[in-house]
Short mmCIF file of C-alpha atoms in Angstrom, two decimals:
data_model
loop_
_atom_site.label_atom_id
_atom_site.label_comp_id
_atom_site.label_asym_id
_atom_site.label_seq_id
_atom_site.Cartn_x
_atom_site.Cartn_y
_atom_site.Cartn_z
CA MET N 1 0.05 0.02 -0.40
CA PRO N 2 1.60 3.44 -0.97
CA VAL N 3 1.92 5.77 1.34
CA ASP N 4 0.33 8.64 1.95
CA GLN N 5 3.41 11.21 1.30
CA ASP N 6 0.78 14.88 3.25
CA ASP N 7 0.21 12.38 6.67
CA LEU N 8 1.92 12.05 9.89
CA GLN N 9 0.95 8.54 10.97
CA PRO N 10 3.03 6.97 8.75
CA ILE N 11 6.75 9.11 10.41
CA VAL N 12 5.14 8.94 13.54
CA ASP N 13 3.91 5.16 13.49
CA ASP N 14 7.36 4.07 12.22
CA LEU N 15 9.74 5.67 15.14
CA ALA N 16 7.55 4.06 17.47
CA HIS N 17 7.80 0.63 15.78
CA ARG N 18 11.44 1.16 15.96
CA LEU N 19 11.96 2.45 19.63
CA ARG N 20 9.34 0.53 21.00
CA ARG N 21 7.93 3.70 22.58
CA SER N 22 4.72 5.75 22.25
CA VAL N 23 5.78 8.73 19.72
CA ALA N 24 3.70 12.03 19.93
CA ILE N 25 3.81 15.01 17.21
CA ASP N 26 2.10 18.58 18.42
CA ASP N 27 1.13 21.32 16.56
CA PRO N 28 3.41 24.16 17.70
CA SER N 29 0.53 25.20 20.28
CA ILE N 30 0.95 22.74 21.72
CA ARG N 31 -2.16 20.62 20.20
CA LEU N 32 -1.93 17.01 19.47
CA LEU N 33 -1.31 16.60 15.83
CA ALA N 34 -0.37 12.25 15.62
CA ALA N 35 0.14 9.53 17.83
CA SER N 36 1.69 6.36 17.40
CA ARG N 37 -0.49 3.18 19.79
CA HIS N 38 0.84 3.11 23.74
CA PHE N 39 3.18 0.74 25.11
CA GLY N 40 2.86 0.97 28.88
CA ASP N 41 4.45 4.29 28.07
CA GLU N 42 2.88 7.20 28.68
CA ASP N 43 1.81 9.66 31.40
CA ALA N 44 -1.44 10.87 32.33
CA VAL N 45 -0.37 14.37 30.09
CA ARG N 46 -0.35 12.47 27.68
CA VAL N 47 -3.38 10.54 27.85
CA ARG N 48 -5.27 13.58 27.70
CA SER N 49 -3.38 14.47 25.19
CA VAL N 50 -4.86 11.82 23.39
CA LEU N 51 -8.64 12.25 24.32
CA ASN N 52 -8.77 15.87 23.96
CA ARG N 53 -5.51 17.12 21.69
CA THR N 54 -4.61 19.47 24.07
CA VAL N 55 -3.67 20.23 27.39
CA GLU N 56 -3.93 22.78 30.18
CA ARG N 57 -2.08 26.28 29.20
CA GLU N 58 -0.13 26.23 32.23
CA LEU N 59 1.33 22.97 31.25
CA THR N 60 2.29 24.68 28.16
CA ASP N 61 3.41 27.80 29.72
CA GLN N 62 6.07 25.65 31.76
CA LEU N 63 7.10 23.58 28.82
CA PHE N 64 7.15 27.25 26.47
CA ALA N 65 9.05 28.05 29.51
CA HIS N 66 12.38 25.57 27.95
CA GLY N 67 12.81 27.78 25.77
CA ILE N 68 10.95 24.95 22.92
CA ALA N 69 9.88 26.83 20.06
CA GLN N 70 13.43 28.58 19.72
CA TRP N 71 15.24 24.64 19.86
CA VAL N 72 16.46 23.98 16.64
CA ARG N 73 17.69 20.53 17.66
CA PRO N 74 16.84 17.85 20.24
CA GLY N 75 16.08 18.59 23.78
CA ARG N 76 15.37 17.02 27.08
CA VAL N 77 12.62 18.49 28.85
CA LEU N 78 12.67 17.47 32.57
CA MET N 79 8.76 19.12 34.39
CA SER N 80 8.74 19.88 38.03
CA PRO N 81 7.21 16.44 40.48
CA GLY N 82 4.33 17.88 40.45
CA THR N 83 2.70 18.64 36.86
CA GLY N 84 2.66 14.20 37.06
CA VAL N 85 4.14 14.94 33.74
CA LEU N 86 7.83 12.29 32.80
CA PRO N 87 10.95 12.95 31.37
CA ARG N 88 10.47 13.47 27.39
CA LEU N 89 13.22 14.82 24.59
CA CYS N 90 10.95 16.76 22.55
CA ALA N 91 12.47 16.91 18.83
CA PRO N 92 11.20 20.77 16.64
CA VAL N 93 9.39 20.57 13.75
CA ARG N 94 10.97 22.63 11.53
CA CYS N 95 11.50 22.81 7.90
CA ASN N 96 12.75 26.09 5.90
CA ASP N 97 13.73 27.99 9.27
CA LEU N 98 10.08 27.19 10.53
CA LEU N 99 9.27 26.41 13.28
CA LEU N 100 5.67 23.45 13.20
CA GLY N 101 5.69 21.52 16.01
CA PHE N 102 7.13 19.33 17.97
CA LEU N 103 8.13 16.12 18.85
CA TRP N 104 7.83 13.44 22.05
CA LEU N 105 8.72 11.02 22.97
CA ILE N 106 8.79 10.15 26.30
CA ASP N 107 12.81 9.06 28.11
CA GLU N 108 11.55 8.77 31.78
CA HIS N 109 14.46 6.46 32.61
CA ASN N 110 16.79 8.12 30.04
CA THR N 111 17.77 5.78 28.36
CA LEU N 112 17.36 6.55 24.98
CA SER N 113 20.33 5.67 22.67
CA ASP N 114 22.81 8.66 20.12
CA ASP N 115 21.22 6.16 17.68
CA ASP N 116 17.42 7.06 18.73
CA VAL N 117 18.02 9.92 19.31
CA ALA N 118 19.05 10.32 15.34
CA ALA N 119 15.93 8.87 14.08
CA ALA N 120 13.78 11.33 16.40
CA TRP N 121 15.24 14.06 14.62
CA ASP N 122 14.76 11.92 11.14
CA ALA N 123 11.13 11.69 12.19
CA ALA N 124 10.99 15.41 13.20
CA THR N 125 12.74 16.58 10.08
CA ARG N 126 10.76 14.74 7.76
CA ALA N 127 7.67 15.58 9.75
CA GLY N 128 8.91 19.19 9.13
CA ILE N 129 8.67 17.98 5.54
CA VAL N 130 4.85 17.29 5.67
CA LEU N 131 3.78 20.20 7.64
CA TYR N 132 5.54 22.77 5.08
CA ARG N 133 3.38 20.80 1.90
CA ARG N 134 0.15 21.34 4.10
CA LEU N 135 1.46 24.75 5.42
CA LEU N 136 1.57 25.44 1.21
CA VAL N 137 -1.29 23.89 0.69
CA ARG N 138 -3.66 26.43 2.74
CA GLU N 139 -1.61 28.97 1.99
CA ARG N 140 -3.43 28.87 -0.80
CA ALA N 141 -6.75 27.39 0.05
CA ARG N 142 -6.56 31.32 2.03
CA SER N 143 -5.31 33.35 -1.01
CA ARG N 144 -8.71 33.70 -2.16
CA GLN N 145 -10.28 34.61 1.74
CA GLU N 146 -7.72 37.47 2.74
CA ALA N 147 -8.02 38.98 -0.74
CA ILE N 148 -11.88 39.65 -0.36
CA LEU N 149 -10.77 40.03 2.96
CA ARG N 150 -8.25 42.82 1.24
CA GLU N 151 -10.60 44.00 -1.32
CA LEU N 152 -13.03 44.76 1.23
CA VAL N 153 -11.21 47.29 3.03
CA GLY N 154 -9.59 49.00 -0.08
CA SER N 155 -9.76 52.30 -1.17
CA ASP N 156 -11.49 50.95 -4.32
CA PRO N 157 -15.49 51.45 -4.14
CA THR N 158 -15.29 49.37 -6.32
CA LEU N 159 -13.71 46.15 -5.06
CA ARG N 160 -15.19 47.22 -1.98
CA ALA N 161 -18.64 46.35 -3.46
CA GLN N 162 -17.63 43.30 -4.77
CA ALA N 163 -16.51 41.92 -1.55
CA VAL N 164 -19.02 42.33 -0.72
CA GLY N 165 -20.55 40.17 -3.06
CA ASP N 166 -18.81 37.64 -3.54
CA LEU N 167 -19.04 37.63 1.05
CA ARG N 168 -22.23 36.96 0.73
CA ALA N 169 -22.40 35.23 -1.58
CA GLU N 170 -20.46 32.44 -0.07
CA GLN N 171 -22.78 32.42 3.05
CA VAL N 172 -19.33 33.12 5.64
CA LEU N 173 -20.78 35.29 7.68
CA ASP N 174 -24.52 35.67 7.15
CA ASP N 175 -25.55 34.61 10.69
CA ALA N 176 -23.10 37.51 12.14
CA GLY N 177 -24.35 39.04 15.18
CA TYR N 178 -22.56 42.14 14.93
CA LEU N 179 -18.49 43.14 12.84
CA GLN N 180 -15.97 43.96 15.02
CA VAL N 181 -12.04 44.47 13.54
CA MET N 182 -8.84 43.70 15.80
CA ALA N 183 -5.05 44.46 13.97
CA VAL N 184 -2.05 42.69 15.17
CA GLN N 185 1.94 44.32 15.02
CA SER N 186 4.56 42.98 15.89
CA THR N 187 6.01 46.04 18.52
CA VAL N 188 9.95 44.60 17.70
CA SER N 189 11.69 43.34 14.18
CA GLY N 190 12.94 40.61 14.03
CA ALA N 191 14.29 38.07 11.35
CA PRO N 192 11.35 37.88 9.11
CA LYS N 193 9.90 34.88 8.29
CA GLN N 194 10.19 33.15 11.59
CA GLN N 195 7.86 36.67 12.64
CA ALA N 196 5.79 35.76 10.25
CA VAL N 197 4.95 32.34 11.33
CA ALA N 198 4.59 34.16 15.00
CA ILE N 199 2.47 36.24 13.40
CA GLU N 200 0.22 34.19 11.90
CA ALA N 201 -0.09 31.96 15.42
CA ALA N 202 -1.35 34.20 16.95
CA VAL N 203 -3.87 35.33 14.59
CA GLU N 204 -5.20 31.77 14.58
CA GLU N 205 -5.18 30.74 17.96
CA GLY N 206 -7.45 35.44 18.63
CA VAL N 207 -9.90 32.45 15.71
CA ARG N 208 -9.60 29.55 17.38
CA ALA N 209 -10.63 32.07 20.87
CA ALA N 210 -13.62 33.65 18.78
CA PRO N 211 -16.47 31.68 19.27
CA GLY N 212 -17.18 28.76 16.22
CA ARG N 213 -16.42 29.80 12.85
CA SER N 214 -17.16 33.27 13.63
CA ALA N 215 -13.61 34.48 12.57
CA LEU N 216 -11.75 35.50 9.58
CA MET N 217 -7.80 36.35 8.90
CA VAL N 218 -5.44 38.18 6.84
CA VAL N 219 -1.88 37.85 7.81
CA HIS N 220 1.60 39.98 6.43
CA ARG N 221 4.64 39.21 7.28
CA SER N 222 5.14 41.38 11.02
CA ARG N 223 0.96 42.41 10.81
CA GLY N 224 -2.28 40.54 10.58
CA TRP N 225 -5.74 42.04 11.45
CA LEU N 226 -8.80 39.87 12.09
CA LEU N 227 -12.60 40.06 11.96
CA LEU N 228 -15.02 39.11 14.80
CA ALA N 229 -18.37 38.17 13.23
CA PRO N 230 -20.15 36.22 15.92
CA PRO N 231 -23.53 35.17 15.59
CA ASP N 232 -26.88 36.31 15.98
CA GLN N 233 -27.29 35.98 19.44
CA SER N 234 -30.65 38.14 20.49
CA GLY N 235 -33.41 36.32 17.56
CA PRO N 236 -34.77 37.70 14.36
CA ASP N 237 -36.30 40.79 15.84
CA ARG N 238 -32.97 43.97 16.10
CA SER N 239 -34.90 46.52 15.90
CA GLY N 240 -34.54 49.47 17.96
CA PRO N 241 -33.16 52.98 18.44
CA ASP N 242 -28.94 52.70 18.83
CA GLN N 243 -28.56 53.55 22.58
CA SER N 244 -23.93 54.76 21.95
CA ALA N 245 -23.15 56.32 24.93
CA PRO N 246 -22.90 59.54 24.18
CA GLY N 247 -19.81 61.18 22.94
CA LEU N 248 -19.30 57.94 21.84
CA PRO N 249 -19.16 56.72 17.68
CA SER N 250 -22.87 55.07 16.45
CA THR N 251 -22.65 51.04 16.77
CA GLY N 252 -26.21 50.95 15.27
CA LEU N 253 -27.05 48.28 17.38
CA PRO N 254 -30.17 48.27 20.04
CA SER N 255 -28.57 49.06 23.73
CA ALA N 256 -29.27 45.40 24.78
CA ASP N 257 -26.87 43.59 21.27
CA LEU N 258 -24.57 46.41 21.43
CA PRO N 259 -20.97 43.81 22.10
CA SER N 260 -19.34 42.33 25.33
CA PRO N 261 -15.88 44.25 25.14
CA GLY N 262 -14.56 40.72 26.07
CA LEU N 263 -14.66 38.88 23.95
CA PRO N 264 -12.11 41.24 22.23
CA SER N 265 -10.10 41.34 25.76
CA ALA N 266 -9.84 37.34 25.62
CA VAL N 267 -8.37 37.58 22.10
CA ALA N 268 -5.81 40.09 22.40
CA GLU N 269 -4.87 38.18 25.83
CA ARG N 270 -4.86 34.57 23.58
CA MET N 271 -2.30 36.76 20.81
CA ARG N 272 -0.81 38.09 22.73
CA ALA N 273 0.23 34.76 24.85
CA ARG N 274 1.03 32.91 21.65
CA PHE N 275 3.17 35.86 19.89
CA ASN N 276 5.23 35.97 22.90
CA GLU N 277 5.95 32.80 23.66
CA LEU N 278 7.21 32.08 19.76
CA ALA N 279 8.66 35.23 19.17
CA GLY N 280 9.47 36.44 23.17
CA ALA N 281 8.34 38.81 22.14
CA ASP N 282 5.49 41.82 22.24
CA LEU N 283 2.31 41.83 20.07
CA ALA N 284 0.28 45.41 19.89
CA VAL N 285 -3.52 45.09 19.48
CA GLY N 286 -6.04 48.14 18.09
CA VAL N 287 -9.47 47.17 19.14
CA GLY N 288 -11.94 49.39 15.66
CA GLY N 289 -15.67 50.16 16.38
CA VAL N 290 -18.61 48.02 16.31
CA VAL N 291 -20.66 48.04 12.35
CA THR N 292 -23.38 46.18 11.42
CA ALA N 293 -22.81 45.71 7.92
CA LEU N 294 -20.34 44.18 5.64
CA ASP N 295 -19.67 47.50 3.38
CA MET N 296 -18.93 49.26 6.94
CA VAL N 297 -15.91 46.75 8.38
CA ILE N 298 -13.75 49.70 6.13
CA ASP N 299 -14.47 52.21 8.84
CA SER N 300 -14.21 49.38 11.94
CA TYR N 301 -11.00 48.74 10.37
CA ARG N 302 -9.66 52.06 9.97
CA GLN N 303 -9.61 52.25 13.47
CA ALA N 304 -8.39 49.29 14.67
CA LEU N 305 -4.86 50.05 12.66
CA LEU N 306 -5.15 53.78 14.58
CA ALA N 307 -5.68 52.35 17.67
CA VAL N 308 -2.89 49.22 17.10
CA ARG N 309 -1.20 52.60 16.78
CA ALA N 310 -1.04 54.21 19.51
CA ALA N 311 -0.74 50.96 21.50
CA ARG N 312 2.43 49.75 19.15
CA LEU N 313 3.89 53.27 20.22
CA VAL N 314 2.13 54.59 23.22
CA PRO N 315 3.10 53.79 26.63
CA GLY N 316 0.54 53.77 28.90
CA PHE N 317 -1.58 51.74 26.29
CA GLY N 318 0.06 48.27 27.87
CA GLY N 319 0.05 46.80 24.00
CA VAL N 320 -4.64 47.19 23.67
CA ALA N 321 -5.79 50.43 22.25
CA ARG N 322 -9.71 50.07 21.86
CA TRP N 323 -10.92 52.80 19.62
CA GLY N 324 -13.09 54.91 21.55
CA ALA N 325 -10.37 55.33 24.42
CA LEU N 326 -7.41 56.14 22.66
CA GLY N 327 -8.45 60.27 23.68
CA PRO N 328 -5.91 63.13 22.68
CA TYR N 329 -3.95 60.33 20.10
CA ASP N 330 -6.65 60.06 18.00
CA LEU N 331 -5.94 63.40 17.16
CA LEU N 332 -2.47 62.98 16.72
CA LEU N 333 -1.78 60.16 15.76
CA ARG N 334 -4.01 61.18 12.38
CA VAL N 335 -1.05 63.51 12.11
CA PRO N 336 2.27 62.58 9.18
CA ALA N 337 4.37 61.91 10.79
CA ASP N 338 6.73 64.58 9.31
CA ASP N 339 4.62 66.41 11.38
CA VAL N 340 4.99 65.46 14.94
CA LEU N 341 8.64 65.53 14.42
CA ASN N 342 8.46 68.93 13.48
CA GLY N 343 5.46 69.93 15.63
CA VAL N 344 7.85 69.42 19.08
CA HIS N 345 9.81 72.13 18.58
CA LEU N 346 6.45 74.38 19.15
CA PRO N 347 8.27 77.71 20.78
CA GLU N 348 7.25 76.01 24.72
CA MET N 349 8.69 72.63 24.01
CA GLY N 350 11.35 73.71 23.03
CA GLN N 351 12.46 75.98 25.38
CA LEU N 352 11.62 73.50 28.24
CA LEU N 353 13.49 70.31 26.48
CA ARG N 354 16.90 72.93 26.33
CA ALA N 355 16.07 73.99 29.90
CA ASP N 356 15.73 69.80 30.62
CA ARG N 357 18.86 67.91 30.39
CA HIS N 358 17.80 64.63 32.19
CA GLY N 359 14.14 64.65 31.71
CA ILE N 360 12.86 65.58 35.42
CA LEU N 361 11.30 68.87 34.89
CA VAL N 362 9.08 66.93 31.66
CA GLU N 363 7.82 63.99 34.25
CA THR N 364 6.59 66.54 36.59
CA LEU N 365 5.23 68.64 33.71
CA ARG N 366 3.79 65.40 32.85
CA ALA N 367 2.19 63.89 35.95
CA TYR N 368 0.91 67.37 36.43
CA LEU N 369 -1.22 67.65 34.08
CA ASP N 370 -2.15 64.49 33.49
CA HIS N 371 -3.94 64.49 37.36
CA ALA N 372 -5.47 67.39 35.60
CA GLY N 373 -3.08 70.09 38.41
CA ASP N 374 -3.44 68.19 41.33
CA ALA N 375 -0.85 69.17 43.55
CA ARG N 376 -0.77 66.02 45.58
CA ARG N 377 -1.57 63.60 43.36
CA ALA N 378 1.13 64.57 41.04
CA ALA N 379 3.37 64.71 43.78
CA ASP N 380 2.50 61.84 45.65
CA GLU N 381 3.16 60.04 41.67
CA LEU N 382 6.65 60.78 41.14
CA CYS N 383 7.21 60.53 45.12
CA ILE N 384 8.23 64.22 45.97
CA HIS N 385 7.88 66.28 48.04
CA ARG N 386 4.74 69.20 47.80
CA ALA N 387 6.62 72.04 47.87
CA THR N 388 9.53 70.40 45.69
CA LEU N 389 6.53 69.56 42.83
CA TYR N 390 6.26 73.99 43.41
CA HIS N 391 9.26 74.41 43.38
CA ARG N 392 10.00 72.51 39.97
CA LEU N 393 6.18 74.55 38.51
CA GLN N 394 7.93 77.02 38.92
CA ARG N 395 11.15 76.46 37.34
CA ILE N 396 8.84 75.20 34.29
CA GLU N 397 7.13 78.18 33.88
CA GLN N 398 9.80 80.28 33.92
CA ALA N 399 11.89 78.02 30.67
CA THR N 400 8.26 78.57 28.82
CA GLY N 401 6.56 80.97 30.03
CA CYS N 402 4.03 79.69 30.45
CA ASP N 403 1.38 80.70 33.44
CA LEU N 404 0.13 77.15 34.64
CA ARG N 405 -2.93 78.83 35.99
CA ARG N 406 -3.84 79.74 32.38
CA GLY N 407 -6.76 77.10 30.87
CA ASP N 408 -4.87 78.03 27.55
CA ASP N 409 -1.19 77.74 28.39
CA ARG N 410 -1.77 74.51 30.09
CA LEU N 411 -3.36 73.24 26.98
CA THR N 412 -0.32 73.93 25.07
CA LEU N 413 2.18 72.61 26.76
CA HIS N 414 -0.22 69.67 27.85
CA LEU N 415 -0.04 69.38 23.62
CA GLY N 416 4.16 69.87 23.61
CA LEU N 417 3.83 66.65 25.75
CA LYS N 418 1.84 63.90 23.32
CA LEU N 419 3.96 65.04 20.22
CA HIS N 420 6.92 64.52 22.27
CA ILE N 421 5.84 60.84 23.66
CA LEU N 422 4.64 60.56 19.64
CA ALA N 423 8.25 61.59 18.38
CA THR N 424 10.21 59.84 20.20
CA ALA N 425 8.50 56.57 19.59
CA TYR N 426 8.78 57.76 15.37
CA ARG N 427 12.65 58.42 16.00
CA SER N 428 12.90 54.74 17.65
CA ASP N 429 10.22 52.86 15.55
CA THR N 430 12.49 51.64 12.21
CA GLU N 431 9.80 49.91 11.26
CA PHE N 432 6.32 51.93 11.97
CA ASP N 433 4.77 52.51 8.53
CA ARG N 434 5.25 57.38 7.56
#
């Protein structure tokens, strides 16, 4: 009988037969892809993996803490006794420098010979070729859907309308209760090929966090985005006025149907954790607003791109920024980067920077203005006496010629500070698209 060259099972079974040990292959997220029969060497974790196709998140976190995502050769994994995980040989499954999974052999008593390890390494290499072929097939199958999604958020209205028609014709999102875009981007530069794989794996993790088949994704190098489209749970009657909160963009949804922020938060957490496991770096996430029709997705997309810029460039957002909660950066991030770089030379801000070689006055002004002029709270944040704060504020007024009791002067300096933060980020960010 001919062996299917795109099947992992013969590889697993052949190695298990040769070594008389059970063998398993997981994907990069430690989800089971193939397993051999057992030879009495299995532990409880292996059994749960076979039954559930995955293991607990706590265990995967401990496995990744060993650095296995960066391994390029087989190594031994020893877990703490309380986990119930027996010692294992882990052979990274790679092809063309891409991490595609892990091959596991339980080795409780460290009795694998050099020849056994070499056989496992050879099997992992052959498995890498199989998984790489699968990756190429999957990429081809997904290319049409991604092309439609790119047209859905493109600048050409005709192509956008065609993309809406294509998605409706394919009935991909017919039962969506609402639509919402989330954008992601790596916060550091790295090996382009491996980073692209990490981005893809992270966004796929986000897709899995969405209920059912309710998310679509697009990935390109160090960036990606996904379209959340959870099914309508409210029944056929969605009539009623829009009750969006004052000051926030209208969603077109009745207040009872407004989606909870819980889903984007869960998706963001899963994506960021997955990316960190694979790339050892942070992932910025921007959450666009909610829309109710396919031809409005471009609005959520543009909002998500603005939000991910904020998450990537402004430390205060902690890596995740939401449209509608960007504050002044909603406007400032729309300003061309060159104009922002020139904007830090507002006379008052330029004078302050020249008088403040060590950044003490700038940080003091930031704390004072961010706390709306509350001297006690600003002093507490800076861990200084209020008398010291007042002395520094006096120096700031002398350097800038501003009076911090005047609203216009406060606005000028606060705007200058925000522009200074963005300009500093732009200068240090070699990958930001200006």
